[in-house]
């Protein structure tokens, strides 16, 4: 079953003065099946953030279609968007995006509070998630009282608590040390093995080597993709490195 279907996405930014145009995405098409774990890689400026913002329905494409869970998100009305986003998407950001004046628990509950769930429902949903993410003992702490890895695990709990169709992660290991980063990647694999669909934008070859498929973006298009299939993380790491080297030198694609 398709969760996400992206068709011929194009995004042109027009600068406010002078009328200069930047084509951030020229023609991006791909789809994601339920249960997949997909990483998107590409050099700085290749359009990753632009793509993620459009998938998150935070920005509109200039052209093209995005179908999420059978709905065309580019045609949703502004007032339907917030609810649609809350009901279908979970977000994990590089810088956690937790509210400093809320305990971790209140941060995690926030999307459910916004959709009007009662406290008992919130508590019973949190229990297994907090256990899985090993944050049960720190739920009453505030973000500034815990480590980066713990903050990111709370952010993952906040993303999971609404049972989203899709988790969108933007450089989720970008601000973590290598130990916390390994732990987060293990958790993503575990969550994915339990059926959660994940789409992750990352610079990190190591992070991408944990995904089941890696898409490479170059010059605003999907340039190449790699399937992990039965490869180990180490073999996948090597394949990704080789592909990035080819992209950097412009190899393959030129006559
Ligand atoms: P990445 O996340 O892969 O580094 P971005 O999606 O941020 O790439 O950017 C892709 C291209 O679009 C870059 O050339 C960037 O300068 C341009 N761009 C991004 N956002 C804007 C904007 N709001 N206005 C104008 N140009 C933009
Ligand atoms: Mg970016």
PDB file of C-alpha atoms and ligand atoms in Angstrom:
ATOM      1  CA  UNK A   1       0.000   0.000   0.000  1.00  0.00           C
ATOM      2  CA  UNK A   2       1.278   3.446  -0.946  1.00  0.00           C
ATOM      3  CA  UNK A   3       1.618   5.947   1.884  1.00  0.00           C
ATOM      4  CA  UNK A   4       3.296   8.679  -0.102  1.00  0.00           C
ATOM      5  CA  UNK A   5       3.260   9.393  -3.821  1.00  0.00           C
ATOM      6  CA  UNK A   6       5.239  12.348  -5.120  1.00  0.00           C
ATOM      7  CA  UNK A   7       4.759  13.197  -8.780  1.00  0.00           C
ATOM      8  CA  UNK A   8       6.847  15.599 -10.870  1.00  0.00           C
ATOM      9  CA  UNK A   9       7.404  17.996  -8.045  1.00  0.00           C
ATOM     10  CA  UNK A  10       8.823  21.332  -8.989  1.00  0.00           C
ATOM     11  CA  UNK A  11       9.631  24.287  -6.793  1.00  0.00           C
ATOM     12  CA  UNK A  12      10.880  27.614  -8.022  1.00  0.00           C
ATOM     13  CA  UNK A  13      11.659  30.356  -5.543  1.00  0.00           C
ATOM     14  CA  UNK A  14      11.374  33.880  -6.804  1.00  0.00           C
ATOM     15  CA  UNK A  15      13.430  36.320  -4.817  1.00  0.00           C
ATOM     16  CA  UNK A  16      11.537  39.320  -3.663  1.00  0.00           C
ATOM     17  CA  UNK A  17      13.595  41.918  -5.452  1.00  0.00           C
ATOM     18  CA  UNK A  18      15.116  41.662  -8.894  1.00  0.00           C
ATOM     19  CA  UNK A  19      12.965  38.731  -9.918  1.00  0.00           C
ATOM     20  CA  UNK A  20      15.781  36.176  -9.754  1.00  0.00           C
ATOM     21  CA  UNK A  21      14.508  32.634  -9.847  1.00  0.00           C
ATOM     22  CA  UNK A  22      16.017  29.631  -8.114  1.00  0.00           C
ATOM     23  CA  UNK A  23      14.824  26.216  -9.127  1.00  0.00           C
ATOM     24  CA  UNK A  24      15.171  24.201  -5.924  1.00  0.00           C
ATOM     25  CA  UNK A  25      13.317  21.154  -7.275  1.00  0.00           C
ATOM     26  CA  UNK A  26      13.093  20.574 -11.004  1.00  0.00           C
ATOM     27  CA  UNK A  27      11.310  17.235 -11.302  1.00  0.00           C
ATOM     28  CA  UNK A  28      11.105  14.970  -8.279  1.00  0.00           C
ATOM     29  CA  UNK A  29       9.060  11.773  -8.378  1.00  0.00           C
ATOM     30  CA  UNK A  30       9.103   8.836  -5.982  1.00  0.00           C
ATOM     31  CA  UNK A  31       6.768   6.878  -3.795  1.00  0.00           C
ATOM     32  CA  UNK A  32       6.926   5.261  -0.382  1.00  0.00           C
ATOM     33  CA  UNK A  33       5.119   2.061   0.575  1.00  0.00           C
ATOM     34  CA  UNK A  34       3.665   1.450   4.001  1.00  0.00           C
ATOM     35  CA  UNK A  35       6.364   0.081   6.305  1.00  0.00           C
ATOM     36  CA  UNK A  36       9.329   1.445   4.348  1.00  0.00           C
ATOM     37  CA  UNK A  37      12.292   3.251   5.892  1.00  0.00           C
ATOM     38  CA  UNK A  38      13.680   5.664   3.326  1.00  0.00           C
ATOM     39  CA  UNK A  39      16.606   8.057   3.638  1.00  0.00           C
ATOM     40  CA  UNK A  40      17.066  11.048   1.347  1.00  0.00           C
ATOM     41  CA  UNK A  41      20.596  12.284   0.754  1.00  0.00           C
ATOM     42  CA  UNK A  42      22.053  15.065  -1.346  1.00  0.00           C
ATOM     43  CA  UNK A  43      24.623  17.810  -1.149  1.00  0.00           C
ATOM     44  CA  UNK A  44      23.894  21.100   0.508  1.00  0.00           C
ATOM     45  CA  UNK A  45      21.573  23.113  -1.738  1.00  0.00           C
ATOM     46  CA  UNK A  46      20.215  20.059  -3.557  1.00  0.00           C
ATOM     47  CA  UNK A  47      16.643  20.716  -2.387  1.00  0.00           C
ATOM     48  CA  UNK A  48      16.242  18.368   0.600  1.00  0.00           C
ATOM     49  CA  UNK A  49      14.732  20.903   2.970  1.00  0.00           C
ATOM     50  CA  UNK A  50      12.501  22.254   0.236  1.00  0.00           C
ATOM     51  CA  UNK A  51      11.226  18.734  -0.421  1.00  0.00           C
ATOM     52  CA  UNK A  52      10.658  17.998   3.258  1.00  0.00           C
ATOM     53  CA  UNK A  53       8.797  21.279   3.773  1.00  0.00           C
ATOM     54  CA  UNK A  54       6.472  20.444   0.907  1.00  0.00           C
ATOM     55  CA  UNK A  55       5.867  16.908   2.211  1.00  0.00           C
ATOM     56  CA  UNK A  56       5.176  18.401   5.643  1.00  0.00           C
ATOM     57  CA  UNK A  57       2.635  20.660   3.928  1.00  0.00           C
ATOM     58  CA  UNK A  58       4.458  23.698   5.275  1.00  0.00           C
ATOM     59  CA  UNK A  59       5.132  24.944   1.765  1.00  0.00           C
ATOM     60  CA  UNK A  60       3.450  24.541  -1.641  1.00  0.00           C
ATOM     61  CA  UNK A  61       5.162  23.252  -4.785  1.00  0.00           C
ATOM     62  CA  UNK A  62       5.163  25.342  -7.976  1.00  0.00           C
ATOM     63  CA  UNK A  63       4.012  22.256  -9.845  1.00  0.00           C
ATOM     64  CA  UNK A  64       3.377  18.583  -9.212  1.00  0.00           C
ATOM     65  CA  UNK A  65       1.407  16.383  -6.859  1.00  0.00           C
ATOM     66  CA  UNK A  66       1.866  14.967  -3.369  1.00  0.00           C
ATOM     67  CA  UNK A  67      -0.497  12.224  -2.257  1.00  0.00           C
ATOM     68  CA  UNK A  68      -0.308  11.250   1.375  1.00  0.00           C
ATOM     69  CA  UNK A  69      -2.478   8.421   2.562  1.00  0.00           C
ATOM     70  CA  UNK A  70      -4.738   8.876  -0.476  1.00  0.00           C
ATOM     71  CA  UNK A  71      -5.163  12.642  -0.083  1.00  0.00           C
ATOM     72  CA  UNK A  72      -3.740  15.307  -2.314  1.00  0.00           C
ATOM     73  CA  UNK A  73      -2.016  17.582   0.180  1.00  0.00           C
ATOM     74  CA  UNK A  74      -1.223  20.362  -2.258  1.00  0.00           C
ATOM     75  CA  UNK A  75      -4.927  21.034  -2.713  1.00  0.00           C
ATOM     76  CA  UNK A  76      -5.860  20.960   0.985  1.00  0.00           C
ATOM     77  CA  UNK A  77      -7.182  24.228   2.320  1.00  0.00           C
ATOM     78  CA  UNK A  78      -5.140  26.171   4.851  1.00  0.00           C
ATOM     79  CA  UNK A  79      -7.572  25.444   7.680  1.00  0.00           C
ATOM     80  CA  UNK A  80      -7.636  21.701   6.957  1.00  0.00           C
ATOM     81  CA  UNK A  81      -3.858  21.488   6.921  1.00  0.00           C
ATOM     82  CA  UNK A  82      -3.125  21.710  10.643  1.00  0.00           C
ATOM     83  CA  UNK A  83      -5.515  18.867  11.440  1.00  0.00           C
ATOM     84  CA  UNK A  84      -4.343  16.787   8.518  1.00  0.00           C
ATOM     85  CA  UNK A  85      -0.726  17.251   9.548  1.00  0.00           C
ATOM     86  CA  UNK A  86      -1.487  16.365  13.177  1.00  0.00           C
ATOM     87  CA  UNK A  87      -3.454  13.244  12.238  1.00  0.00           C
ATOM     88  CA  UNK A  88      -1.072  11.882   9.630  1.00  0.00           C
ATOM     89  CA  UNK A  89       2.463  13.079  10.228  1.00  0.00           C
ATOM     90  CA  UNK A  90       5.029  12.860  13.007  1.00  0.00           C
ATOM     91  CA  UNK A  91       8.063  15.143  12.945  1.00  0.00           C
ATOM     92  CA  UNK A  92      11.555  14.708  14.319  1.00  0.00           C
ATOM     93  CA  UNK A  93      13.897  17.659  13.830  1.00  0.00           C
ATOM     94  CA  UNK A  94      17.636  18.115  14.185  1.00  0.00           C
ATOM     95  CA  UNK A  95      17.199  20.608  17.024  1.00  0.00           C
ATOM     96  CA  UNK A  96      14.401  18.660  18.791  1.00  0.00           C
ATOM     97  CA  UNK A  97      11.849  21.520  18.786  1.00  0.00           C
ATOM     98  CA  UNK A  98      10.760  20.893  22.375  1.00  0.00           C
ATOM     99  CA  UNK A  99       9.141  23.643  24.414  1.00  0.00           C
ATOM    100  CA  UNK A 100      11.494  24.626  27.251  1.00  0.00           C
ATOM    101  CA  UNK A 101       8.736  25.582  29.672  1.00  0.00           C
ATOM    102  CA  UNK A 102       6.995  22.201  29.327  1.00  0.00           C
ATOM    103  CA  UNK A 103       8.086  18.950  30.964  1.00  0.00           C
ATOM    104  CA  UNK A 104       9.027  16.175  28.546  1.00  0.00           C
ATOM    105  CA  UNK A 105       5.666  14.547  29.251  1.00  0.00           C
ATOM    106  CA  UNK A 106       3.749  17.725  28.436  1.00  0.00           C
ATOM    107  CA  UNK A 107       5.774  18.144  25.261  1.00  0.00           C
ATOM    108  CA  UNK A 108       4.869  14.609  24.227  1.00  0.00           C
ATOM    109  CA  UNK A 109       1.197  15.140  25.070  1.00  0.00           C
ATOM    110  CA  UNK A 110       0.971  18.393  23.127  1.00  0.00           C
ATOM    111  CA  UNK A 111      -0.276  16.980  19.793  1.00  0.00           C
ATOM    112  CA  UNK A 112      -2.941  14.998  21.669  1.00  0.00           C
ATOM    113  CA  UNK A 113      -3.985  18.025  23.730  1.00  0.00           C
ATOM    114  CA  UNK A 114      -4.409  19.912  20.461  1.00  0.00           C
ATOM    115  CA  UNK A 115      -6.679  17.190  19.125  1.00  0.00           C
ATOM    116  CA  UNK A 116      -8.762  17.135  22.321  1.00  0.00           C
ATOM    117  CA  UNK A 117      -7.804  13.735  23.818  1.00  0.00           C
ATOM    118  CA  UNK A 118      -8.452  13.226  27.522  1.00  0.00           C
ATOM    119  CA  UNK A 119      -5.729  12.694  30.095  1.00  0.00           C
ATOM    120  CA  UNK A 120      -6.311   8.965  30.644  1.00  0.00           C
ATOM    121  CA  UNK A 121      -6.123   8.305  26.939  1.00  0.00           C
ATOM    122  CA  UNK A 122      -2.888  10.307  26.719  1.00  0.00           C
ATOM    123  CA  UNK A 123      -1.395   8.446  29.666  1.00  0.00           C
ATOM    124  CA  UNK A 124      -2.255   5.020  28.364  1.00  0.00           C
ATOM    125  CA  UNK A 125      -0.806   5.861  24.955  1.00  0.00           C
ATOM    126  CA  UNK A 126       2.394   7.203  26.479  1.00  0.00           C
ATOM    127  CA  UNK A 127       3.144   4.208  28.677  1.00  0.00           C
ATOM    128  CA  UNK A 128       4.358   1.701  26.064  1.00  0.00           C
ATOM    129  CA  UNK A 129       6.087   4.414  24.025  1.00  0.00           C
ATOM    130  CA  UNK A 130       7.982   5.805  27.028  1.00  0.00           C
ATOM    131  CA  UNK A 131       9.034   2.270  27.910  1.00  0.00           C
ATOM    132  CA  UNK A 132      10.292   1.552  24.415  1.00  0.00           C
ATOM    133  CA  UNK A 133      12.210   4.842  24.260  1.00  0.00           C
ATOM    134  CA  UNK A 134      13.571   4.436  27.813  1.00  0.00           C
ATOM    135  CA  UNK A 135      12.352   7.819  29.023  1.00  0.00           C
ATOM    136  CA  UNK A 136       9.943   6.648  31.729  1.00  0.00           C
ATOM    137  CA  UNK A 137      12.143   7.999  34.528  1.00  0.00           C
ATOM    138  CA  UNK A 138      12.627  11.451  33.070  1.00  0.00           C
ATOM    139  CA  UNK A 139       9.113  12.345  31.917  1.00  0.00           C
ATOM    140  CA  UNK A 140       8.740  15.015  34.602  1.00  0.00           C
ATOM    141  CA  UNK A 141      12.019  16.704  33.710  1.00  0.00           C
ATOM    142  CA  UNK A 142      12.353  19.774  31.520  1.00  0.00           C
ATOM    143  CA  UNK A 143      14.307  19.771  28.264  1.00  0.00           C
ATOM    144  CA  UNK A 144      17.214  21.765  29.763  1.00  0.00           C
ATOM    145  CA  UNK A 145      17.631  19.098  32.464  1.00  0.00           C
ATOM    146  CA  UNK A 146      18.297  16.183  30.100  1.00  0.00           C
ATOM    147  CA  UNK A 147      20.879  15.203  27.457  1.00  0.00           C
ATOM    148  CA  UNK A 148      20.553  15.684  23.708  1.00  0.00           C
ATOM    149  CA  UNK A 149      19.891  11.988  23.218  1.00  0.00           C
ATOM    150  CA  UNK A 150      17.127  12.056  25.831  1.00  0.00           C
ATOM    151  CA  UNK A 151      15.595  15.158  24.254  1.00  0.00           C
ATOM    152  CA  UNK A 152      15.585  13.473  20.868  1.00  0.00           C
ATOM    153  CA  UNK A 153      13.964  10.341  22.322  1.00  0.00           C
ATOM    154  CA  UNK A 154      11.247  12.544  23.829  1.00  0.00           C
ATOM    155  CA  UNK A 155      10.793  14.159  20.415  1.00  0.00           C
ATOM    156  CA  UNK A 156      10.415  10.697  18.861  1.00  0.00           C
ATOM    157  CA  UNK A 157       7.807   9.863  21.516  1.00  0.00           C
ATOM    158  CA  UNK A 158       5.931  13.052  20.594  1.00  0.00           C
ATOM    159  CA  UNK A 159       6.046  12.005  16.941  1.00  0.00           C
ATOM    160  CA  UNK A 160       4.804   8.474  17.670  1.00  0.00           C
ATOM    161  CA  UNK A 161       2.026   9.255  20.111  1.00  0.00           C
ATOM    162  CA  UNK A 162      -0.468  10.248  17.411  1.00  0.00           C
ATOM    163  CA  UNK A 163       0.106   6.951  15.516  1.00  0.00           C
ATOM    164  CA  UNK A 164       1.122   8.847  12.376  1.00  0.00           C
ATOM    165  CA  UNK A 165       1.010   7.321   8.903  1.00  0.00           C
ATOM    166  CA  UNK A 166       4.459   8.707   8.261  1.00  0.00           C
ATOM    167  CA  UNK A 167       7.342  10.007  10.320  1.00  0.00           C
ATOM    168  CA  UNK A 168       9.319  12.788   8.654  1.00  0.00           C
ATOM    169  CA  UNK A 169      12.751  13.281  10.154  1.00  0.00           C
ATOM    170  CA  UNK A 170      15.089  16.138   9.235  1.00  0.00           C
ATOM    171  CA  UNK A 171      18.723  15.353  10.171  1.00  0.00           C
ATOM    172  CA  UNK A 172      17.556  13.590  13.369  1.00  0.00           C
ATOM    173  CA  UNK A 173      21.113  12.684  14.406  1.00  0.00           C
ATOM    174  CA  UNK A 174      22.596  16.038  13.368  1.00  0.00           C
ATOM    175  CA  UNK A 175      22.923  17.400  16.899  1.00  0.00           C
ATOM    176  CA  UNK A 176      23.751  14.141  18.692  1.00  0.00           C
ATOM    177  CA  UNK A 177      27.082  12.669  19.772  1.00  0.00           C
ATOM    178  CA  UNK A 178      27.984   9.320  18.248  1.00  0.00           C
ATOM    179  CA  UNK A 179      26.666   7.242  21.139  1.00  0.00           C
ATOM    180  CA  UNK A 180      23.259   8.994  21.210  1.00  0.00           C
ATOM    181  CA  UNK A 181      23.171   8.928  17.449  1.00  0.00           C
ATOM    182  CA  UNK A 182      23.720   5.133  17.361  1.00  0.00           C
ATOM    183  CA  UNK A 183      20.989   4.683  19.925  1.00  0.00           C
ATOM    184  CA  UNK A 184      18.530   6.816  17.952  1.00  0.00           C
ATOM    185  CA  UNK A 185      19.297   4.862  14.774  1.00  0.00           C
ATOM    186  CA  UNK A 186      18.690   1.590  16.624  1.00  0.00           C
ATOM    187  CA  UNK A 187      15.345   2.952  17.813  1.00  0.00           C
ATOM    188  CA  UNK A 188      14.341   4.031  14.317  1.00  0.00           C
ATOM    189  CA  UNK A 189      15.130   0.526  13.073  1.00  0.00           C
ATOM    190  CA  UNK A 190      13.099  -0.987  15.906  1.00  0.00           C
ATOM    191  CA  UNK A 191      10.137   1.329  15.302  1.00  0.00           C
ATOM    192  CA  UNK A 192      10.316   0.583  11.591  1.00  0.00           C
ATOM    193  CA  UNK A 193      10.447  -3.174  12.249  1.00  0.00           C
ATOM    194  CA  UNK A 194       7.232  -2.715  14.214  1.00  0.00           C
ATOM    195  CA  UNK A 195       5.608  -1.242  11.107  1.00  0.00           C
ATOM    196  CA  UNK A 196       6.192   2.509  11.297  1.00  0.00           C
ATOM    197  CA  UNK A 197       6.922   4.168   7.946  1.00  0.00           C
ATOM    198  CA  UNK A 198       9.872   6.578   8.149  1.00  0.00           C
ATOM    199  CA  UNK A 199      11.267   9.158   5.724  1.00  0.00           C
ATOM    200  CA  UNK A 200      14.521  10.708   6.903  1.00  0.00           C
ATOM    201  CA  UNK A 201      16.606  13.467   5.344  1.00  0.00           C
ATOM    202  CA  UNK A 202      20.246  13.158   6.334  1.00  0.00           C
ATOM    203  CA  UNK A 203      23.807  14.158   5.494  1.00  0.00           C
ATOM    204  CA  UNK A 204      25.111  11.247   7.490  1.00  0.00           C
ATOM    205  CA  UNK A 205      26.213   8.180   5.538  1.00  0.00           C
ATOM    206  CA  UNK A 206      26.018   6.199   8.748  1.00  0.00           C
ATOM    207  CA  UNK A 207      22.426   7.254   9.444  1.00  0.00           C
ATOM    208  CA  UNK A 208      21.414   6.522   5.854  1.00  0.00           C
ATOM    209  CA  UNK A 209      23.037   3.072   6.001  1.00  0.00           C
ATOM    210  CA  UNK A 210      20.351   2.046   8.493  1.00  0.00           C
ATOM    211  CA  UNK A 211      17.502   2.815   6.083  1.00  0.00           C
ATOM    212  CA  UNK A 212      16.090   0.174   3.748  1.00  0.00           C
ATOM    213  CA  UNK A 213      16.314   2.468   0.752  1.00  0.00           C
ATOM    214  CA  UNK A 214      18.299   5.607   0.031  1.00  0.00           C
ATOM    215  CA  UNK A 215      17.283   8.238  -2.534  1.00  0.00           C
ATOM    216  CA  UNK A 216      19.942  10.633  -3.801  1.00  0.00           C
ATOM    217  CA  UNK A 217      18.887  14.090  -4.905  1.00  0.00           C
ATOM    218  CA  UNK A 218      21.028  16.119  -7.235  1.00  0.00           C
ATOM    219  CA  UNK A 219      20.139  19.300  -9.116  1.00  0.00           C
ATOM    220  CA  UNK A 220      16.556  19.072  -7.946  1.00  0.00           C
ATOM    221  CA  UNK A 221      15.922  15.538  -9.201  1.00  0.00           C
ATOM    222  CA  UNK A 222      16.152  12.009  -7.866  1.00  0.00           C
ATOM    223  CA  UNK A 223      19.517  11.024  -9.295  1.00  0.00           C
ATOM    224  CA  UNK A 224      19.795   7.471  -8.041  1.00  0.00           C
ATOM    225  CA  UNK A 225      18.443   5.088  -5.444  1.00  0.00           C
ATOM    226  CA  UNK A 226      19.889   2.182  -3.500  1.00  0.00           C
ATOM    227  CA  UNK A 227      18.007  -0.681  -1.899  1.00  0.00           C
ATOM    228  CA  UNK A 228      19.567  -2.238   1.153  1.00  0.00           C
ATOM    229  CA  UNK A 229      17.861  -5.626   0.682  1.00  0.00           C
ATOM    230  CA  UNK A 230      20.065  -8.168   2.453  1.00  0.00           C
ATOM    231  CA  UNK A 231      23.120  -5.921   2.787  1.00  0.00           C
ATOM    232  CA  UNK A 232      24.611  -5.305   6.218  1.00  0.00           C
ATOM    233  CA  UNK A 233      24.906  -1.755   7.568  1.00  0.00           C
ATOM    234  CA  UNK A 234      28.617  -1.844   6.681  1.00  0.00           C
ATOM    235  CA  UNK A 235      28.006  -2.955   3.097  1.00  0.00           C
ATOM    236  CA  UNK A 236      25.274  -0.338   2.701  1.00  0.00           C
ATOM    237  CA  UNK A 237      27.624   2.294   4.140  1.00  0.00           C
ATOM    238  CA  UNK A 238      30.204   1.443   1.477  1.00  0.00           C
ATOM    239  CA  UNK A 239      27.641   1.556  -1.342  1.00  0.00           C
ATOM    240  CA  UNK A 240      26.370   4.937  -0.181  1.00  0.00           C
ATOM    241  CA  UNK A 241      29.922   6.324   0.051  1.00  0.00           C
ATOM    242  CA  UNK A 242      30.652   5.141  -3.478  1.00  0.00           C
ATOM    243  CA  UNK A 243      27.464   6.737  -4.780  1.00  0.00           C
ATOM    244  CA  UNK A 244      28.195  10.048  -3.021  1.00  0.00           C
ATOM    245  CA  UNK A 245      31.672  10.073  -4.557  1.00  0.00           C
ATOM    246  CA  UNK A 246      30.195   9.600  -8.024  1.00  0.00           C
ATOM    247  CA  UNK A 247      27.687  12.387  -7.415  1.00  0.00           C
ATOM    248  CA  UNK A 248      30.406  14.737  -6.138  1.00  0.00           C
ATOM    249  CA  UNK A 249      32.600  14.230  -9.198  1.00  0.00           C
ATOM    250  CA  UNK A 250      29.634  14.396 -11.540  1.00  0.00           C
ATOM    251  CA  UNK A 251      30.671  10.973 -13.003  1.00  0.00           C
ATOM    252  CA  UNK A 252      27.986   8.703 -14.445  1.00  0.00           C
ATOM    253  CA  UNK A 253      25.606  11.374 -15.499  1.00  0.00           C
ATOM    254  CA  UNK A 254      27.821  13.168 -18.020  1.00  0.00           C
ATOM    255  CA  UNK A 255      28.868  12.100 -21.500  1.00  0.00           C
TER     256      UNK A 255
HETATM  257  P1  LIG B   1      19.201  21.541   1.036  1.00  0.00           P
HETATM  258  O1  LIG B   1      18.268  21.380   2.189  1.00  0.00           O
HETATM  259  O2  LIG B   1      19.428  20.275   0.260  1.00  0.00           O
HETATM  260  O3  LIG B   1      20.506  22.160   1.442  1.00  0.00           O
HETATM  261  P2  LIG B   1      17.362  23.609   0.144  1.00  0.00           P
HETATM  262  O4  LIG B   1      16.067  22.956  -0.137  1.00  0.00           O
HETATM  263  O5  LIG B   1      17.493  24.341   1.424  1.00  0.00           O
HETATM  264  O6  LIG B   1      18.547  22.545  -0.025  1.00  0.00           O
HETATM  265  O7  LIG B   1      17.697  24.623  -1.029  1.00  0.00           O
HETATM  266  C1  LIG B   1      17.654  24.297  -2.417  1.00  0.00           C
HETATM  267  C2  LIG B   1      17.921  25.550  -3.247  1.00  0.00           C
HETATM  268  O8  LIG B   1      16.852  26.477  -3.113  1.00  0.00           O
HETATM  269  C3  LIG B   1      19.185  26.312  -2.841  1.00  0.00           C
HETATM  270  O9  LIG B   1      19.751  26.854  -4.008  1.00  0.00           O
HETATM  271  C4  LIG B   1      18.653  27.417  -1.954  1.00  0.00           C
HETATM  272  O10 LIG B   1      19.504  28.533  -1.963  1.00  0.00           O
HETATM  273  C5  LIG B   1      17.298  27.725  -2.576  1.00  0.00           C
HETATM  274  N1  LIG B   1      16.307  28.189  -1.576  1.00  0.00           N
HETATM  275  C6  LIG B   1      15.874  27.493  -0.491  1.00  0.00           C
HETATM  276  N2  LIG B   1      14.927  28.174   0.174  1.00  0.00           N
HETATM  277  C7  LIG B   1      14.765  29.350  -0.506  1.00  0.00           C
HETATM  278  C8  LIG B   1      13.916  30.523  -0.334  1.00  0.00           C
HETATM  279  N3  LIG B   1      13.038  30.592   0.677  1.00  0.00           N
HETATM  280  N4  LIG B   1      14.032  31.525  -1.222  1.00  0.00           N
HETATM  281  C9  LIG B   1      14.906  31.443  -2.264  1.00  0.00           C
HETATM  282  N5  LIG B   1      15.718  30.394  -2.493  1.00  0.00           N
HETATM  283  C10 LIG B   1      15.649  29.357  -1.630  1.00  0.00           C
HETATM  284 MG1  LIG B   2      18.616  21.668   4.234  1.00  0.00          MG
END
